[in-house]
Short mmCIF file of C-alpha atoms in Angstrom, two decimals:
data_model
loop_
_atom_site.label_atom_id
_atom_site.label_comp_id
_atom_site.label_asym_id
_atom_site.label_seq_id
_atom_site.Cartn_x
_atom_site.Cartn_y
_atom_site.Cartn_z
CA UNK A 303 -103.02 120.53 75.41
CA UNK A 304 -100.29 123.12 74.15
CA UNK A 305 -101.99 124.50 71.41
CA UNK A 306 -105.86 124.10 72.73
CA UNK A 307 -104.50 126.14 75.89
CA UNK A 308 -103.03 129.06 73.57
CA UNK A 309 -106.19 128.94 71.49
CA UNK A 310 -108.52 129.36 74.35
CA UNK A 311 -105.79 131.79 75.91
CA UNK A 312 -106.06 133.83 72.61
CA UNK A 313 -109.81 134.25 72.64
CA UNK A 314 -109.93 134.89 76.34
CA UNK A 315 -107.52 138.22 75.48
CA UNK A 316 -108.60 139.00 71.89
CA UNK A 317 -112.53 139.13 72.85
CA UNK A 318 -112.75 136.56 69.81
CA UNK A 319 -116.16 136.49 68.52
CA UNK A 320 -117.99 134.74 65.60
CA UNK A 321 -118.87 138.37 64.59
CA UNK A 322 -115.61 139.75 64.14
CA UNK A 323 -113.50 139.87 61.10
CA UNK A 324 -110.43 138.74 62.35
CA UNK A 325 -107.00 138.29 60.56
CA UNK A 326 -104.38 136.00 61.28
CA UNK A 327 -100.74 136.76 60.56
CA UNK A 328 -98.57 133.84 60.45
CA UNK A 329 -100.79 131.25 60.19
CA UNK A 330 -98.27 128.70 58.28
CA UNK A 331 -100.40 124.97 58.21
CA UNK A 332 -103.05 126.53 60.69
CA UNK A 333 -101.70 124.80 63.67
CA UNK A 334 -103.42 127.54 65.97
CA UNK A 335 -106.10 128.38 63.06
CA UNK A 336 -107.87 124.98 62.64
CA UNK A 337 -109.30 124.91 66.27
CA UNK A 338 -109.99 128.69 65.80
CA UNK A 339 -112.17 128.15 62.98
CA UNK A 340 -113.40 124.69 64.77
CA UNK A 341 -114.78 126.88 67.35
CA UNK A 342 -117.10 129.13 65.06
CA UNK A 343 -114.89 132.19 64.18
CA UNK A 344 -113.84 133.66 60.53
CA UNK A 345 -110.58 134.25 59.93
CA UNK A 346 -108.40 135.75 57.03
CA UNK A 347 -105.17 134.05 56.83
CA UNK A 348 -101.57 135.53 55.88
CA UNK A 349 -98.47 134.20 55.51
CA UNK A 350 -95.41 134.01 53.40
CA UNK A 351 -96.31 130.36 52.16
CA UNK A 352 -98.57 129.86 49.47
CA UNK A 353 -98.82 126.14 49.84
CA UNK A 354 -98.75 125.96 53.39
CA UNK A 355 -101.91 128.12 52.82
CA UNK A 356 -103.53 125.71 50.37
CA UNK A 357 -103.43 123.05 52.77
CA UNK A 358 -105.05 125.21 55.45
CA UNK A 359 -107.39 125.98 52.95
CA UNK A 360 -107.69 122.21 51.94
CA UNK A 361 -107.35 120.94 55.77
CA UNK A 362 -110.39 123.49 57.36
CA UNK A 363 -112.86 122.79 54.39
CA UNK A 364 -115.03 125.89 55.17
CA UNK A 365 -116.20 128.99 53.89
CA UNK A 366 -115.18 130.70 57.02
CA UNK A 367 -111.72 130.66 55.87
CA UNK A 368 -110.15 133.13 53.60
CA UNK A 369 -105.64 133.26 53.01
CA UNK A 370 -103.76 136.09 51.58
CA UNK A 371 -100.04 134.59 50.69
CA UNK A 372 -98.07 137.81 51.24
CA UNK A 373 -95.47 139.50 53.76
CA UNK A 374 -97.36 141.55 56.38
CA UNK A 375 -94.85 143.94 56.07
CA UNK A 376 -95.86 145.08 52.70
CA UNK A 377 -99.06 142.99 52.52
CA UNK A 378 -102.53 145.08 51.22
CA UNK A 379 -105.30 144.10 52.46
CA UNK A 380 -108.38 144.70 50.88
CA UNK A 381 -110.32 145.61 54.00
CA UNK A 382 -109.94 146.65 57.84
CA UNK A 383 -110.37 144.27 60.92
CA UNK A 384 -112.02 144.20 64.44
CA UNK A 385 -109.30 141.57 65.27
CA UNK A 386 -105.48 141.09 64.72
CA UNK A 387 -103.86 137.70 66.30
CA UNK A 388 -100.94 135.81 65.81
CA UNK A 389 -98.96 132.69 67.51
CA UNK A 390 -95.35 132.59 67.85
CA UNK A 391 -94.81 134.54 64.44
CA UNK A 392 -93.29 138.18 65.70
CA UNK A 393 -90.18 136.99 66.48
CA UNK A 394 -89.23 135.58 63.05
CA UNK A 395 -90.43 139.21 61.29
CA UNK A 396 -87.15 141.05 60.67
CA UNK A 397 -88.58 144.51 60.82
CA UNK A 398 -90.83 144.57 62.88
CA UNK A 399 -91.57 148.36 62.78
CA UNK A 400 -92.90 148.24 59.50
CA UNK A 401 -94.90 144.87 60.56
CA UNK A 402 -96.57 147.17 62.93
CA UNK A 403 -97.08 150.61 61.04
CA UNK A 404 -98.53 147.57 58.31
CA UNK A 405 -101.10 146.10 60.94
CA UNK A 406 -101.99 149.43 62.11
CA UNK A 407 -103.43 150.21 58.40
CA UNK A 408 -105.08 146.58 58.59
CA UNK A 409 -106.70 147.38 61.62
CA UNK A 410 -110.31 149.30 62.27
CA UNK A 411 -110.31 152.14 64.99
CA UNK A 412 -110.84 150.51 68.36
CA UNK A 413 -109.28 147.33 67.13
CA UNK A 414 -107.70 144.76 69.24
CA UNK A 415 -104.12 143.69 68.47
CA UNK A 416 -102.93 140.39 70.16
CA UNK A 417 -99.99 138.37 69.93
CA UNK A 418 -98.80 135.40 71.64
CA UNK A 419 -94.91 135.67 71.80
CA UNK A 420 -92.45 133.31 73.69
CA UNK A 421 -90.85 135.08 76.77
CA UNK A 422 -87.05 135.63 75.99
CA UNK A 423 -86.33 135.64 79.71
CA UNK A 424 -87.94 131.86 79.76
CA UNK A 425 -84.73 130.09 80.08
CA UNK A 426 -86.79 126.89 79.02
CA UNK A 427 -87.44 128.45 75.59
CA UNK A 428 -83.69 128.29 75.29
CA UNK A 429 -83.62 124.88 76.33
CA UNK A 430 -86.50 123.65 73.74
CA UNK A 431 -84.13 125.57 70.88
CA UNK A 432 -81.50 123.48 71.89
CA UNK A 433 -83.16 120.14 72.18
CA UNK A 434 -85.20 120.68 69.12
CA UNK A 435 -84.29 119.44 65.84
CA UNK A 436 -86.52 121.76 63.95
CA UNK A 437 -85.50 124.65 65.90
CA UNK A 438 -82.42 126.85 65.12
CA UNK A 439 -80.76 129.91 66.66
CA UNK A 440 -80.78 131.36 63.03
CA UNK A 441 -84.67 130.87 63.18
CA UNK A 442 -85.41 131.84 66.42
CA UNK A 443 -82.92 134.64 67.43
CA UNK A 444 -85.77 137.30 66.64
CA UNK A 445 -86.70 135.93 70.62
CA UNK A 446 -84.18 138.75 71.66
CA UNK A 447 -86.56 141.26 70.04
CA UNK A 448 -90.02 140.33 71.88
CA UNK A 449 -88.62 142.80 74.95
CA UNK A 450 -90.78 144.58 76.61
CA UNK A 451 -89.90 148.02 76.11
CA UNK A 452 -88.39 147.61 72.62
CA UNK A 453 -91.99 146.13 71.89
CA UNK A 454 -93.83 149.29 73.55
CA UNK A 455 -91.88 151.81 71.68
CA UNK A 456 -91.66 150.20 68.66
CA UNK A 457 -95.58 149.55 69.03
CA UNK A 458 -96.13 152.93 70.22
CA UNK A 459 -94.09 154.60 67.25
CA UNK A 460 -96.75 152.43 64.58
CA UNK A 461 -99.80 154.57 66.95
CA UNK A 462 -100.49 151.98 68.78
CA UNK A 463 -101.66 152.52 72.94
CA UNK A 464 -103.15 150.84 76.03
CA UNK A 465 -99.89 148.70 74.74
CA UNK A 466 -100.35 145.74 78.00
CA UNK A 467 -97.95 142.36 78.41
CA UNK A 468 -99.48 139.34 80.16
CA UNK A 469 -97.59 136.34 80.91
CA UNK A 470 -99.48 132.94 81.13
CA UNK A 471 -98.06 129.44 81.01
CA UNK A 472 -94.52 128.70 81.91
CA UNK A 473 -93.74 125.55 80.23
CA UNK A 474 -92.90 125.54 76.42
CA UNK A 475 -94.59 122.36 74.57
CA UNK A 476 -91.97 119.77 75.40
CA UNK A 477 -92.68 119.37 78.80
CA UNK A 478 -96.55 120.66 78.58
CA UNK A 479 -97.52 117.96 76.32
CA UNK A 480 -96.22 115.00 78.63
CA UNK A 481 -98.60 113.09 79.69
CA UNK A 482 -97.38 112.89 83.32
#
């Protein structure tokens, strides 16, 4: 339910379309990518992990599918896209100023640039870091950075406008998955 509800949430705002060229940053195992590509659309992959991106690649089977193992703060891409998404991956990118002025060269004009990023004023984020053995403060303390109006200007300063925040969902994956 967590993830299919993000997914849907992500075409809903992106405008997702099988005609788009579309690039994914932080797309890890393809936890948010597999049902992406399930549901007709092409996607480039990037992310720091060069095997995690061979078993996407191995895992989705398809031709739709294409992974660049690099950090999208340097990364080169070797064209422009209608489309730049990612899940729960700005928050773990330490500079996120040159993340942006990066995407912003990725990106076509008119492109649309959405991200899906925990709230840091959700105090039950804060409770699923503490409860979670895979989660860490040391891995998740970027959180403090997905503020609105450090996000704006640092978004603005990589040329980016029409810079909107929309809050959906309230309940991290914990208590969203229970089958109550």
């Amino acid at each position: 339910f967590y993830v299919d509800r993000h997914v849907d949430q992500m075409v809903r705002f992106a405008k997702l379309t099988s005609s788009d060229s579309i690039l994914e940053v932080g797309a890890g195992l393809g936890r948010f990518s597999l049902p992406l590509l399930k549901k007709g659309l092409k996607l480039t992959c990037v992310d720091l992990s060069k095997p995690m991106l061979e078993n996407l690649s191995r895992s989705a089977n398809t031709p739709h599918l294409k992974t660049v193992d690099a950090n999208i703060t340097t990364a080169v891409f070797d064209e422009q896209y209608d489309r730049i998404i990612g899940f729960f991956c700005l928050h773990h990118i330490h500079n996120l100023q040159d993340c942006y002025n990066n995407l912003a060269k990725a990106a076509k004009p008119g492109a649309l640039i959405v991200f899906c990023e925990p709230n840091p004023f959700n105090i039950l984020y804060y409770l699923q870091l503490a409860f979670t053995k895979d989660m860490s403060w040391e891995g998740e303390k970027g959180i403090l950075n997905m503020r609105k109006k450090l996000m704006s200007n640092t978004m603005a300063n990589a040329g980016f406008c029409d810079i909107q925040f929309v809050s959906y969902g309230f309940f991290p994956p914990f208590i969203a998955n229970q089958p109550w």
